[in-house]
mmCIF file of C-alpha atoms and ligand atoms in Angstrom:
data_model
loop_
_atom_site.group_PDB
_atom_site.id
_atom_site.type_symbol
_atom_site.label_atom_id
_atom_site.label_comp_id
_atom_site.label_asym_id
_atom_site.label_seq_id
_atom_site.Cartn_x
_atom_site.Cartn_y
_atom_site.Cartn_z
ATOM 1 C CA MET A 1 16.791 14.000 -23.014
ATOM 2 C CA SER A 2 18.477 13.779 -19.659
ATOM 3 C CA LEU A 3 17.945 10.055 -19.337
ATOM 4 C CA THR A 4 21.612 9.403 -18.732
ATOM 5 C CA ASN A 5 21.751 11.654 -15.698
ATOM 6 C CA PHE A 6 19.105 10.652 -13.224
ATOM 7 C CA ALA A 7 18.887 9.438 -9.651
ATOM 8 C CA ILE A 8 16.314 7.296 -7.881
ATOM 9 C CA ILE A 9 14.813 8.531 -4.638
ATOM 10 C CA GLU A 10 13.616 5.295 -3.074
ATOM 11 C CA SER A 11 10.702 6.120 -0.830
ATOM 12 C CA THR A 12 9.681 2.668 0.455
ATOM 13 C CA LEU A 13 10.569 3.912 3.931
ATOM 14 C CA ARG A 14 8.370 7.016 3.548
ATOM 15 C CA GLU A 15 5.660 6.712 0.872
ATOM 16 C CA GLY A 16 5.845 2.919 1.354
ATOM 17 C CA GLU A 17 5.064 3.318 5.035
ATOM 18 C CA GLN A 18 1.768 4.905 3.938
ATOM 19 C CA PHE A 19 0.805 1.562 2.346
ATOM 20 C CA ALA A 20 -2.157 0.037 4.181
ATOM 21 C CA ASN A 21 -0.202 -3.086 5.216
ATOM 22 C CA ALA A 22 3.065 -1.408 6.241
ATOM 23 C CA PHE A 23 4.004 -1.294 9.935
ATOM 24 C CA PHE A 24 7.803 -1.331 9.824
ATOM 25 C CA THR A 25 9.844 -2.081 12.904
ATOM 26 C CA THR A 26 13.215 -0.381 13.247
ATOM 27 C CA ALA A 27 14.980 -3.646 12.423
ATOM 28 C CA GLN A 28 12.869 -4.065 9.276
ATOM 29 C CA LYS A 29 13.572 -0.487 8.191
ATOM 30 C CA VAL A 30 17.287 -1.066 8.642
ATOM 31 C CA GLU A 31 17.104 -4.295 6.648
ATOM 32 C CA ILE A 32 15.223 -2.572 3.816
ATOM 33 C CA ALA A 33 17.647 0.376 3.873
ATOM 34 C CA LYS A 34 20.637 -1.962 3.629
ATOM 35 C CA ALA A 35 19.078 -3.950 0.791
ATOM 36 C CA LEU A 36 18.300 -0.794 -1.197
ATOM 37 C CA ASP A 37 21.777 0.558 -0.510
ATOM 38 C CA ALA A 38 23.238 -2.692 -1.866
ATOM 39 C CA PHE A 39 20.952 -2.434 -4.907
ATOM 40 C CA GLY A 40 22.482 0.995 -5.468
ATOM 41 C CA VAL A 41 19.685 3.562 -5.362
ATOM 42 C CA GLU A 42 21.111 7.038 -4.925
ATOM 43 C CA PHE A 43 18.710 8.244 -2.187
ATOM 44 C CA LEU A 44 16.450 6.798 0.480
ATOM 45 C CA GLU A 45 13.566 8.898 1.749
ATOM 46 C CA LEU A 46 12.388 8.319 5.336
ATOM 47 C CA THR A 47 9.161 9.112 7.129
ATOM 48 C CA SER A 48 9.074 12.472 8.864
ATOM 49 C CA PRO A 49 10.772 12.466 12.267
ATOM 50 C CA LEU A 50 7.683 14.310 13.505
ATOM 51 C CA ALA A 51 5.368 11.409 12.693
ATOM 52 C CA SER A 52 6.080 9.629 16.001
ATOM 53 C CA PRO A 53 8.861 9.240 18.572
ATOM 54 C CA GLN A 54 9.989 5.995 16.899
ATOM 55 C CA SER A 55 10.092 7.712 13.495
ATOM 56 C CA LEU A 56 12.511 10.276 14.922
ATOM 57 C CA GLU A 57 14.736 7.533 16.352
ATOM 58 C CA ASP A 58 14.588 5.596 13.074
ATOM 59 C CA CYS A 59 15.718 8.660 11.110
ATOM 60 C CA ARG A 60 18.723 8.991 13.383
ATOM 61 C CA THR A 61 19.507 5.275 13.256
ATOM 62 C CA ILE A 62 19.354 5.012 9.470
ATOM 63 C CA ALA A 63 21.234 8.276 8.924
ATOM 64 C CA ALA A 64 24.029 6.855 11.095
ATOM 65 C CA LEU A 65 24.363 3.580 9.139
ATOM 66 C CA PRO A 66 27.473 2.991 7.038
ATOM 67 C CA ARG A 67 26.134 3.460 3.495
ATOM 68 C CA ARG A 68 26.676 4.791 0.004
ATOM 69 C CA THR A 69 23.141 6.019 -0.550
ATOM 70 C CA ARG A 70 22.191 9.459 0.714
ATOM 71 C CA ILE A 71 19.432 9.750 3.302
ATOM 72 C CA LEU A 72 16.542 12.178 3.040
ATOM 73 C CA THR A 73 13.593 12.744 5.247
ATOM 74 C CA HIS A 74 10.247 14.209 4.293
ATOM 75 C CA THR A 75 8.322 16.879 6.202
ATOM 76 C CA ARG A 76 5.698 19.545 5.824
ATOM 77 C CA CYS A 77 7.056 22.865 4.618
ATOM 78 C CA HIS A 78 7.048 24.270 8.126
ATOM 79 C CA MET A 79 9.756 25.728 10.369
ATOM 80 C CA ASP A 80 8.838 23.496 13.328
ATOM 81 C CA ASP A 81 9.330 20.389 11.175
ATOM 82 C CA ALA A 82 12.493 21.683 9.536
ATOM 83 C CA ARG A 83 14.131 22.334 12.919
ATOM 84 C CA VAL A 84 13.552 18.754 14.062
ATOM 85 C CA ALA A 85 14.545 17.255 10.708
ATOM 86 C CA VAL A 86 17.934 19.012 10.415
ATOM 87 C CA ASP A 87 18.847 17.587 13.794
ATOM 88 C CA THR A 88 18.512 13.939 12.733
ATOM 89 C CA GLY A 89 21.732 13.781 10.738
ATOM 90 C CA VAL A 90 20.078 13.218 7.353
ATOM 91 C CA ASP A 91 21.745 14.525 4.182
ATOM 92 C CA GLY A 92 18.663 16.270 2.882
ATOM 93 C CA ILE A 93 15.107 17.276 3.653
ATOM 94 C CA ASP A 94 12.221 17.029 1.206
ATOM 95 C CA VAL A 95 9.583 19.570 2.136
ATOM 96 C CA VAL A 96 6.132 19.650 0.617
ATOM 97 C CA ILE A 97 3.111 21.927 0.717
ATOM 98 C CA GLY A 98 -0.298 21.656 -0.903
ATOM 99 C CA THR A 99 -0.979 24.125 -3.689
ATOM 100 C CA SER A 100 -4.155 22.778 -5.294
ATOM 101 C CA SER A 101 -7.382 24.587 -4.579
ATOM 102 C CA TYR A 102 -8.567 21.433 -2.757
ATOM 103 C CA LEU A 103 -5.637 21.431 -0.378
ATOM 104 C CA ARG A 104 -5.704 25.177 0.079
ATOM 105 C CA GLN A 105 -9.404 25.042 0.950
ATOM 106 C CA PHE A 106 -9.720 21.739 2.788
ATOM 107 C CA SER A 107 -6.255 21.171 4.236
ATOM 108 C CA HIS A 108 -4.055 24.056 5.359
ATOM 109 C CA GLY A 109 -6.201 26.972 4.209
ATOM 110 C CA LYS A 110 -3.269 29.202 3.136
ATOM 111 C CA ASP A 111 -3.046 31.438 0.068
ATOM 112 C CA ILE A 112 -0.232 31.588 -2.485
ATOM 113 C CA PRO A 113 1.682 34.635 -1.123
ATOM 114 C CA TYR A 114 1.688 32.947 2.286
ATOM 115 C CA ILE A 115 2.920 29.667 0.761
ATOM 116 C CA ILE A 116 5.763 31.483 -0.995
ATOM 117 C CA GLU A 117 6.823 33.275 2.165
ATOM 118 C CA GLN A 118 6.734 30.051 4.134
ATOM 119 C CA ALA A 119 8.674 28.194 1.442
ATOM 120 C CA ILE A 120 11.388 30.852 1.374
ATOM 121 C CA ASN A 121 11.793 30.819 5.153
ATOM 122 C CA VAL A 122 11.989 27.050 5.369
ATOM 123 C CA VAL A 123 14.329 26.629 2.384
ATOM 124 C CA GLU A 124 16.666 29.340 3.651
ATOM 125 C CA PHE A 125 16.727 27.854 7.123
ATOM 126 C CA ILE A 126 17.519 24.305 5.959
ATOM 127 C CA LYS A 127 20.258 25.556 3.630
ATOM 128 C CA SER A 128 21.767 27.635 6.434
ATOM 129 C CA GLN A 129 22.129 24.405 8.431
ATOM 130 C CA GLY A 130 24.275 22.849 5.690
ATOM 131 C CA VAL A 131 21.563 20.355 4.730
ATOM 132 C CA GLN A 132 20.211 19.846 1.192
ATOM 133 C CA VAL A 133 16.630 20.911 0.580
ATOM 134 C CA ARG A 134 13.969 19.993 -1.907
ATOM 135 C CA PHE A 135 10.732 21.937 -2.199
ATOM 136 C CA SER A 136 7.671 20.209 -3.632
ATOM 137 C CA THR A 137 4.056 21.056 -4.247
ATOM 138 C CA GLU A 138 1.467 18.437 -3.375
ATOM 139 C CA ASP A 139 -1.161 17.728 -6.045
ATOM 140 C CA SER A 140 0.803 19.741 -8.621
ATOM 141 C CA PHE A 141 -1.381 18.711 -11.556
ATOM 142 C CA ARG A 142 -4.536 20.164 -10.008
ATOM 143 C CA SER A 143 -2.813 23.378 -9.025
ATOM 144 C CA ASP A 144 -2.983 26.587 -11.003
ATOM 145 C CA LEU A 145 -0.043 26.662 -13.433
ATOM 146 C CA VAL A 146 0.785 30.307 -12.794
ATOM 147 C CA ASP A 147 0.761 29.715 -9.034
ATOM 148 C CA LEU A 148 3.002 26.700 -9.405
ATOM 149 C CA LEU A 149 5.552 28.408 -11.600
ATOM 150 C CA THR A 150 5.600 31.483 -9.386
ATOM 151 C CA ILE A 151 6.358 29.369 -6.327
ATOM 152 C CA TYR A 152 8.999 27.230 -8.035
ATOM 153 C CA ARG A 153 10.753 30.301 -9.429
ATOM 154 C CA ALA A 154 10.829 31.939 -6.010
ATOM 155 C CA VAL A 155 12.522 28.945 -4.367
ATOM 156 C CA ASP A 156 14.881 28.430 -7.298
ATOM 157 C CA GLN A 157 16.035 32.025 -6.976
ATOM 158 C CA ILE A 158 17.056 31.500 -3.366
ATOM 159 C CA GLY A 159 19.064 28.398 -4.239
ATOM 160 C CA VAL A 160 16.850 25.433 -3.413
ATOM 161 C CA ASN A 161 18.649 22.223 -4.406
ATOM 162 C CA ARG A 162 15.666 20.645 -6.091
ATOM 163 C CA VAL A 163 12.006 21.260 -6.785
ATOM 164 C CA GLY A 164 9.487 18.453 -6.919
ATOM 165 C CA ILE A 165 6.350 17.852 -8.928
ATOM 166 C CA ALA A 166 3.896 15.474 -7.277
ATOM 167 C CA ASP A 167 1.011 13.729 -8.963
ATOM 168 C CA THR A 168 -0.505 13.069 -5.562
ATOM 169 C CA VAL A 169 -3.785 11.658 -6.830
ATOM 170 C CA GLY A 170 -2.523 9.815 -9.926
ATOM 171 C CA VAL A 171 -4.554 11.984 -12.267
ATOM 172 C CA ALA A 172 -1.848 13.032 -14.733
ATOM 173 C CA ASN A 173 -1.151 11.358 -18.063
ATOM 174 C CA PRO A 174 2.266 11.098 -19.722
ATOM 175 C CA ARG A 175 1.705 14.028 -22.068
ATOM 176 C CA GLN A 176 0.650 16.316 -19.228
ATOM 177 C CA VAL A 177 3.712 15.281 -17.261
ATOM 178 C CA TYR A 178 5.945 15.917 -20.244
ATOM 179 C CA ASP A 179 4.413 19.362 -20.766
ATOM 180 C CA LEU A 180 4.651 20.486 -17.145
ATOM 181 C CA VAL A 181 8.209 19.254 -16.686
ATOM 182 C CA SER A 182 9.326 20.849 -19.980
ATOM 183 C CA THR A 183 7.843 24.181 -18.920
ATOM 184 C CA LEU A 184 9.472 23.976 -15.509
ATOM 185 C CA ARG A 185 12.791 22.855 -16.985
ATOM 186 C CA LYS A 186 12.976 26.157 -18.887
ATOM 187 C CA LEU A 187 12.101 28.172 -15.796
ATOM 188 C CA VAL A 188 14.346 26.881 -13.025
ATOM 189 C CA SER A 189 18.013 26.003 -12.921
ATOM 190 C CA CYS A 190 17.878 23.584 -9.973
ATOM 191 C CA ASP A 191 17.276 19.829 -10.161
ATOM 192 C CA ILE A 192 13.709 18.580 -10.649
ATOM 193 C CA GLU A 193 12.051 15.556 -9.055
ATOM 194 C CA PHE A 194 8.932 13.659 -10.082
ATOM 195 C CA HIS A 195 6.654 11.747 -7.711
ATOM 196 C CA GLY A 196 3.723 9.959 -9.348
ATOM 197 C CA HIS A 197 0.838 7.938 -7.973
ATOM 198 C CA ASN A 198 -0.630 5.007 -9.855
ATOM 199 C CA ASP A 199 -4.396 5.409 -9.461
ATOM 200 C CA SER A 200 -4.957 5.277 -13.203
ATOM 201 C CA GLY A 201 -2.020 3.031 -14.087
ATOM 202 C CA CYS A 202 0.282 5.728 -15.491
ATOM 203 C CA ALA A 203 2.923 5.908 -12.765
ATOM 204 C CA ILE A 204 5.745 4.269 -14.712
ATOM 205 C CA ALA A 205 4.920 5.998 -18.002
ATOM 206 C CA ASN A 206 4.613 9.322 -16.201
ATOM 207 C CA ALA A 207 7.972 8.900 -14.472
ATOM 208 C CA TYR A 208 9.538 7.976 -17.785
ATOM 209 C CA CYS A 209 8.059 10.998 -19.556
ATOM 210 C CA ALA A 210 9.228 13.186 -16.694
ATOM 211 C CA LEU A 211 12.758 11.913 -17.329
ATOM 212 C CA GLU A 212 12.425 12.515 -21.055
ATOM 213 C CA ALA A 213 11.333 16.074 -20.327
ATOM 214 C CA GLY A 214 14.271 16.747 -18.039
ATOM 215 C CA VAL A 215 13.711 15.679 -14.456
ATOM 216 C CA THR A 216 16.837 14.580 -12.629
ATOM 217 C CA HIS A 217 15.234 12.590 -9.798
ATOM 218 C CA VAL A 218 12.402 10.044 -9.762
ATOM 219 C CA ASP A 219 10.603 8.704 -6.680
ATOM 220 C CA THR A 220 9.926 4.980 -6.457
ATOM 221 C CA THR A 221 8.958 2.382 -3.890
ATOM 222 C CA VAL A 222 9.584 -1.347 -3.923
ATOM 223 C CA LEU A 223 6.633 -3.001 -5.702
ATOM 224 C CA GLY A 224 5.086 0.472 -5.880
ATOM 225 C CA ILE A 225 3.659 0.323 -2.357
ATOM 226 C CA GLY A 226 2.270 3.577 -0.970
ATOM 227 C CA GLU A 227 -0.859 5.528 -0.163
ATOM 228 C CA ARG A 228 -3.903 3.888 -1.870
ATOM 229 C CA ASN A 229 -2.514 1.736 -4.718
ATOM 230 C CA GLY A 230 0.903 3.365 -4.553
ATOM 231 C CA ILE A 231 3.449 5.050 -6.813
ATOM 232 C CA THR A 232 5.995 4.227 -9.535
ATOM 233 C CA PRO A 233 7.471 0.816 -8.666
ATOM 234 C CA LEU A 234 11.253 0.524 -8.555
ATOM 235 C CA GLY A 235 11.294 -2.637 -10.682
ATOM 236 C CA GLY A 236 8.890 -1.177 -13.244
ATOM 237 C CA LEU A 237 10.984 1.938 -13.687
ATOM 238 C CA ILE A 238 14.101 -0.209 -14.061
ATOM 239 C CA ALA A 239 12.336 -2.341 -16.698
ATOM 240 C CA ARG A 240 11.216 0.758 -18.613
ATOM 241 C CA LEU A 241 14.701 2.306 -18.603
ATOM 242 C CA TYR A 242 16.396 -0.991 -19.466
ATOM 243 C CA ALA A 243 14.040 -1.399 -22.413
ATOM 244 C CA THR A 244 15.186 1.980 -23.719
ATOM 245 C CA ASP A 245 18.882 1.317 -23.183
ATOM 246 C CA ARG A 246 20.213 -1.230 -20.744
ATOM 247 C CA SER A 247 23.286 0.876 -20.038
ATOM 248 C CA LEU A 248 21.010 3.365 -18.236
ATOM 249 C CA VAL A 249 20.516 0.922 -15.364
ATOM 250 C CA ARG A 250 23.910 -0.778 -15.278
ATOM 251 C CA LYS A 251 24.753 1.381 -12.264
ATOM 252 C CA TYR A 252 22.346 -0.716 -10.175
ATOM 253 C CA ASN A 253 22.934 -4.224 -8.852
ATOM 254 C CA LEU A 254 20.127 -5.723 -10.933
ATOM 255 C CA PRO A 255 20.332 -9.325 -9.693
ATOM 256 C CA LEU A 256 19.415 -8.007 -6.228
ATOM 257 C CA LEU A 257 16.041 -6.707 -7.431
ATOM 258 C CA ARG A 258 14.191 -9.928 -6.731
ATOM 259 C CA GLU A 259 15.677 -10.193 -3.254
ATOM 260 C CA VAL A 260 14.730 -6.599 -2.410
ATOM 261 C CA GLU A 261 11.171 -7.203 -3.621
ATOM 262 C CA ASN A 262 10.831 -10.489 -1.758
ATOM 263 C CA LEU A 263 12.110 -8.812 1.387
ATOM 264 C CA VAL A 264 9.562 -5.987 1.243
ATOM 265 C CA ALA A 265 6.723 -8.276 0.095
ATOM 266 C CA GLY A 266 7.405 -10.551 3.066
ATOM 267 C CA ILE A 267 7.525 -7.672 5.522
ATOM 268 C CA VAL A 268 4.239 -6.134 4.381
ATOM 269 C CA GLY A 269 2.560 -9.503 3.884
ATOM 270 C CA ILE A 270 1.831 -9.466 0.165
ATOM 271 C CA ASP A 271 2.787 -11.665 -2.794
ATOM 272 C CA VAL A 272 4.849 -10.364 -5.673
ATOM 273 C CA PRO A 273 2.169 -10.092 -8.396
ATOM 274 C CA PHE A 274 2.302 -12.846 -11.062
ATOM 275 C CA ASN A 275 2.617 -10.184 -13.768
ATOM 276 C CA ASN A 276 5.177 -8.030 -11.988
ATOM 277 C CA TYR A 277 7.811 -6.332 -14.133
ATOM 278 C CA ILE A 278 10.937 -8.545 -14.384
ATOM 279 C CA THR A 279 10.262 -10.707 -11.313
ATOM 280 C CA GLY A 280 6.647 -11.836 -11.732
ATOM 281 C CA PHE A 281 6.603 -15.622 -12.037
ATOM 282 C CA THR A 282 5.380 -15.489 -15.629
ATOM 283 C CA ALA A 283 7.647 -12.603 -16.697
ATOM 284 C CA PHE A 284 9.968 -14.896 -18.673
ATOM 285 C CA THR A 285 7.612 -17.800 -19.435
ATOM 286 C CA HIS A 286 6.920 -18.418 -23.121
ATOM 287 C CA LYS A 287 3.978 -20.525 -24.104
ATOM 288 C CA ALA A 288 2.661 -20.458 -27.674
ATOM 289 C CA GLY A 289 4.485 -22.839 -30.041
ATOM 290 C CA ILE A 290 5.382 -20.021 -32.421
ATOM 291 C CA HIS A 291 6.885 -17.972 -29.580
ATOM 292 C CA ALA A 292 8.708 -20.966 -28.145
ATOM 293 C CA LYS A 293 10.329 -21.812 -31.480
ATOM 294 C CA ALA A 294 11.602 -18.267 -31.976
ATOM 295 C CA ILE A 295 12.749 -17.944 -28.363
ATOM 296 C CA LEU A 296 14.770 -21.142 -28.703
ATOM 297 C CA ASN A 297 16.432 -19.752 -31.841
ATOM 298 C CA ASN A 298 16.970 -16.242 -30.481
ATOM 299 C CA PRO A 299 15.429 -15.063 -27.187
ATOM 300 C CA SER A 300 15.413 -11.424 -28.311
ATOM 301 C CA THR A 301 12.616 -12.291 -30.731
ATOM 302 C CA TYR A 302 10.140 -12.133 -27.864
ATOM 303 C CA GLU A 303 12.163 -10.693 -24.971
ATOM 304 C CA ILE A 304 13.180 -7.073 -24.492
ATOM 305 C CA LEU A 305 14.741 -7.860 -21.117
ATOM 306 C CA ASP A 306 17.445 -10.494 -20.729
ATOM 307 C CA PRO A 307 16.547 -12.487 -17.603
ATOM 308 C CA ALA A 308 20.239 -13.294 -17.047
ATOM 309 C CA ASP A 309 20.929 -9.598 -16.337
ATOM 310 C CA PHE A 310 18.592 -9.938 -13.338
ATOM 311 C CA GLY A 311 19.932 -13.306 -12.224
ATOM 312 C CA LEU A 312 16.791 -14.988 -13.593
ATOM 313 C CA THR A 313 16.091 -17.647 -16.213
ATOM 314 C CA ARG A 314 13.478 -18.045 -18.913
ATOM 315 C CA TYR A 315 11.045 -20.932 -19.102
ATOM 316 C CA VAL A 316 9.488 -22.427 -22.195
ATOM 317 C CA HIS A 317 6.136 -23.910 -21.270
ATOM 318 C CA ILE A 318 5.398 -26.934 -23.446
ATOM 319 C CA ALA A 319 2.743 -29.015 -21.689
ATOM 320 C CA HIS A 320 -0.381 -27.522 -23.248
ATOM 321 C CA ARG A 321 -2.450 -27.484 -26.429
ATOM 322 C CA LEU A 322 -0.685 -24.407 -27.898
ATOM 323 C CA THR A 323 2.666 -26.184 -27.891
ATOM 324 C CA GLY A 324 4.749 -26.717 -31.044
ATOM 325 C CA TRP A 325 7.103 -29.434 -32.157
ATOM 326 C CA ASN A 326 10.223 -27.268 -31.964
ATOM 327 C CA ALA A 327 9.613 -26.664 -28.283
ATOM 328 C CA VAL A 328 8.854 -30.352 -27.766
ATOM 329 C CA LYS A 329 12.091 -31.210 -29.590
ATOM 330 C CA SER A 330 14.084 -29.020 -27.201
ATOM 331 C CA ARG A 331 12.582 -30.969 -24.280
ATOM 332 C CA ALA A 332 13.475 -34.274 -25.967
ATOM 333 C CA ASP A 333 17.038 -32.982 -26.436
ATOM 334 C CA GLN A 334 17.170 -32.020 -22.757
ATOM 335 C CA LEU A 335 16.102 -35.544 -21.832
ATOM 336 C CA GLY A 336 18.647 -37.055 -24.232
ATOM 337 C CA LEU A 337 15.916 -38.788 -26.257
ATOM 338 C CA GLU A 338 16.705 -39.114 -29.929
ATOM 339 C CA LEU A 339 13.624 -38.771 -32.090
ATOM 340 C CA THR A 340 13.213 -38.039 -35.776
ATOM 341 C CA ASP A 341 11.365 -34.900 -36.808
ATOM 342 C CA ASP A 342 8.449 -37.060 -37.924
ATOM 343 C CA ASP A 343 8.322 -38.794 -34.541
ATOM 344 C CA LEU A 344 8.468 -35.428 -32.790
ATOM 345 C CA LYS A 345 5.633 -34.060 -34.886
ATOM 346 C CA GLU A 346 3.551 -37.131 -34.123
ATOM 347 C CA ALA A 347 4.354 -36.948 -30.420
ATOM 348 C CA THR A 348 3.449 -33.246 -30.438
ATOM 349 C CA ALA A 349 0.089 -34.002 -32.057
ATOM 350 C CA HIS A 350 -0.492 -36.551 -29.336
ATOM 351 C CA ILE A 351 0.424 -34.043 -26.595
ATOM 352 C CA LYS A 352 -2.023 -31.513 -28.049
ATOM 353 C CA ALA A 353 -4.790 -34.102 -28.114
ATOM 354 C CA LEU A 354 -4.086 -35.021 -24.492
ATOM 355 C CA ALA A 355 -4.029 -31.388 -23.469
ATOM 356 C CA ASP A 356 -7.480 -30.946 -24.974
ATOM 357 C CA GLU A 357 -8.719 -33.519 -22.520
ATOM 358 C CA LYS A 358 -6.936 -32.584 -19.280
ATOM 359 C CA PRO A 359 -4.469 -30.075 -17.864
ATOM 360 C CA MET A 360 -0.997 -31.545 -18.372
ATOM 361 C CA ALA A 361 2.284 -31.393 -16.500
ATOM 362 C CA LEU A 362 5.791 -31.521 -17.885
ATOM 363 C CA GLU A 363 6.108 -35.111 -16.720
ATOM 364 C CA ASP A 364 3.170 -36.053 -18.950
ATOM 365 C CA VAL A 365 5.045 -34.614 -21.921
ATOM 366 C CA ASP A 366 8.107 -36.541 -20.834
ATOM 367 C CA ALA A 367 6.069 -39.760 -20.667
ATOM 368 C CA VAL A 368 4.866 -39.260 -24.238
ATOM 369 C CA LEU A 369 8.400 -38.533 -25.428
ATOM 370 C CA ARG A 370 9.743 -41.642 -23.699
ATOM 371 C CA ALA A 371 6.983 -43.752 -25.176
ATOM 372 C CA TRP A 372 7.814 -42.475 -28.656
ATOM 373 C CA HIS A 373 11.515 -42.962 -28.031
ATOM 374 C CA HIS A 374 11.025 -46.563 -26.970
ATOM 375 C CA ARG A 375 8.495 -47.009 -29.749
ATOM 376 C CA ILE A 376 5.931 -48.097 -27.205
ATOM 377 C CA PRO A 377 2.724 -48.036 -29.164
ATOM 378 C CA VAL A 378 0.344 -45.431 -27.782
ATOM 379 C CA PRO A 379 -2.660 -46.155 -29.980
ATOM 380 C CA HIS A 380 -4.661 -43.094 -29.118
ATOM 381 C CA ALA A 381 -4.889 -40.292 -26.629
ATOM 382 C CA GLN A 382 -7.032 -42.421 -24.360
ATOM 383 C CA THR A 383 -4.152 -44.591 -23.080
ATOM 384 C CA ALA A 384 -1.942 -41.763 -21.893
ATOM 385 C CA LEU A 385 -4.977 -39.878 -20.690
ATOM 386 C CA ALA A 386 -5.895 -42.831 -18.515
ATOM 387 C CA GLU A 387 -2.387 -42.680 -17.006
ATOM 388 C CA ILE A 388 -2.708 -38.997 -16.190
ATOM 389 C CA THR A 389 -6.154 -39.447 -14.713
ATOM 390 C CA HIS A 390 -4.955 -42.374 -12.670
ATOM 391 C CA ARG A 391 -2.027 -40.370 -11.316
ATOM 392 C CA ASN A 392 -4.267 -37.447 -10.456
ATOM 393 C CA GLY A 393 -6.433 -39.825 -8.473
ATOM 394 C CA VAL A 394 -9.525 -39.239 -10.581
ATOM 395 C CA ALA A 395 -11.534 -42.132 -11.967
ATOM 396 C CA ALA A 396 -10.963 -42.481 -15.739
HETATM 397 C C1 HCA B 401 1.153 12.661 0.287
HETATM 398 C C2 HCA B 401 2.411 13.452 -0.005
HETATM 399 C C3 HCA B 401 3.158 13.024 -1.222
HETATM 400 C C4 HCA B 401 4.381 13.916 -1.287
HETATM 401 C C5 HCA B 401 5.172 13.845 -2.524
HETATM 402 C C6 HCA B 401 6.435 14.640 -2.514
HETATM 403 C C7 HCA B 401 2.302 13.203 -2.482
HETATM 404 O O1 HCA B 401 0.114 13.003 -0.237
HETATM 405 O O2 HCA B 401 1.209 11.724 1.082
HETATM 406 O O3 HCA B 401 6.839 15.125 -1.484
HETATM 407 O O4 HCA B 401 7.041 14.745 -3.590
HETATM 408 O O5 HCA B 401 2.004 12.221 -3.156
HETATM 409 O O6 HCA B 401 1.941 14.332 -2.753
HETATM 410 O O7 HCA B 401 3.524 11.662 -1.139
HETATM 411 CU CU1 CU B 402 2.830 10.358 -2.614
#
């Protein structure tokens, strides 16, 4: 496994610009580039300078920023594009050409010998300009395997820096990715990149399997934004790698993840999903009494990620019918209310009964705990329920 030696190619400023809601201004691109640089991704990939006049300017501007991350741009595998791209000052150019029968028939209409000749010309030209070059095939998983391997071998032999496999339509599953990468790993000596779309929900697993099989570079975008429903999300890949071995992702500034995601979410006008990896608002919320008890004793019982490593905190949710007395006790301790175990168990039973009647808030739990602490008789659920209903402005 080459898991210890991988780099992230962060493509929010290329694939991410293909997201339906993305219309980045130059200032926004610069802000995103700086945030990702601070997070520590190894590469940023930018929209082709041929896309529009502003895209060309933006390539130049971002390439000229003081930064640690290396800057790549992305173009068709075509001499006209390569000439413009080498002139922007980027460190590398990612070229791509369609090899599936669909793309060959319905897109560029070229056959395999032509594609190989074109690839060789473009790769040799970019290298001769002292710029790094990656060659990738679009829709790799619906391309003929012999064609693919023939093309990759040809560019490897002329010294391409990296070849890329792209699951352009999100059709591949982890085992297929593992198989293709393993085959390619034996065939070429250059680096290998994986780019995977998420149409069937496999983008993170596919990227992970690609790494297990020997890729050196993985494409991500912040929150996975991209064409259609996007690609491997940066945070999801980080979570997956951390879960395997947290030392794999120590090279990144993990507490910045939430900030980077909030920045991009704000710019493209979306919310961070509630169930997002690491930063979703429920990602470290524990609810069931049995979970809460174990979490309070040792968080690892139900957490594979330590929220503190990401500058986040966990939350034990106690105001509901699934609560347990250990969790309720921890709240009483927080409030400095001394209660015997028997009192706590009684108070917990009362909370559960109330929760059966009405949604509860933490302050309702606190009211019950205070009542028990002061030995205020609360004869039955009805009394406290009346208080809640009153506060919520609903007639009891
Ligand atoms: C696209 C192109 C691409 C390119 C991937 C790559 C894809 O269809 O917009 O260059 O590695 O998914 O094939 O994003
Ligand atoms: Cu893509």
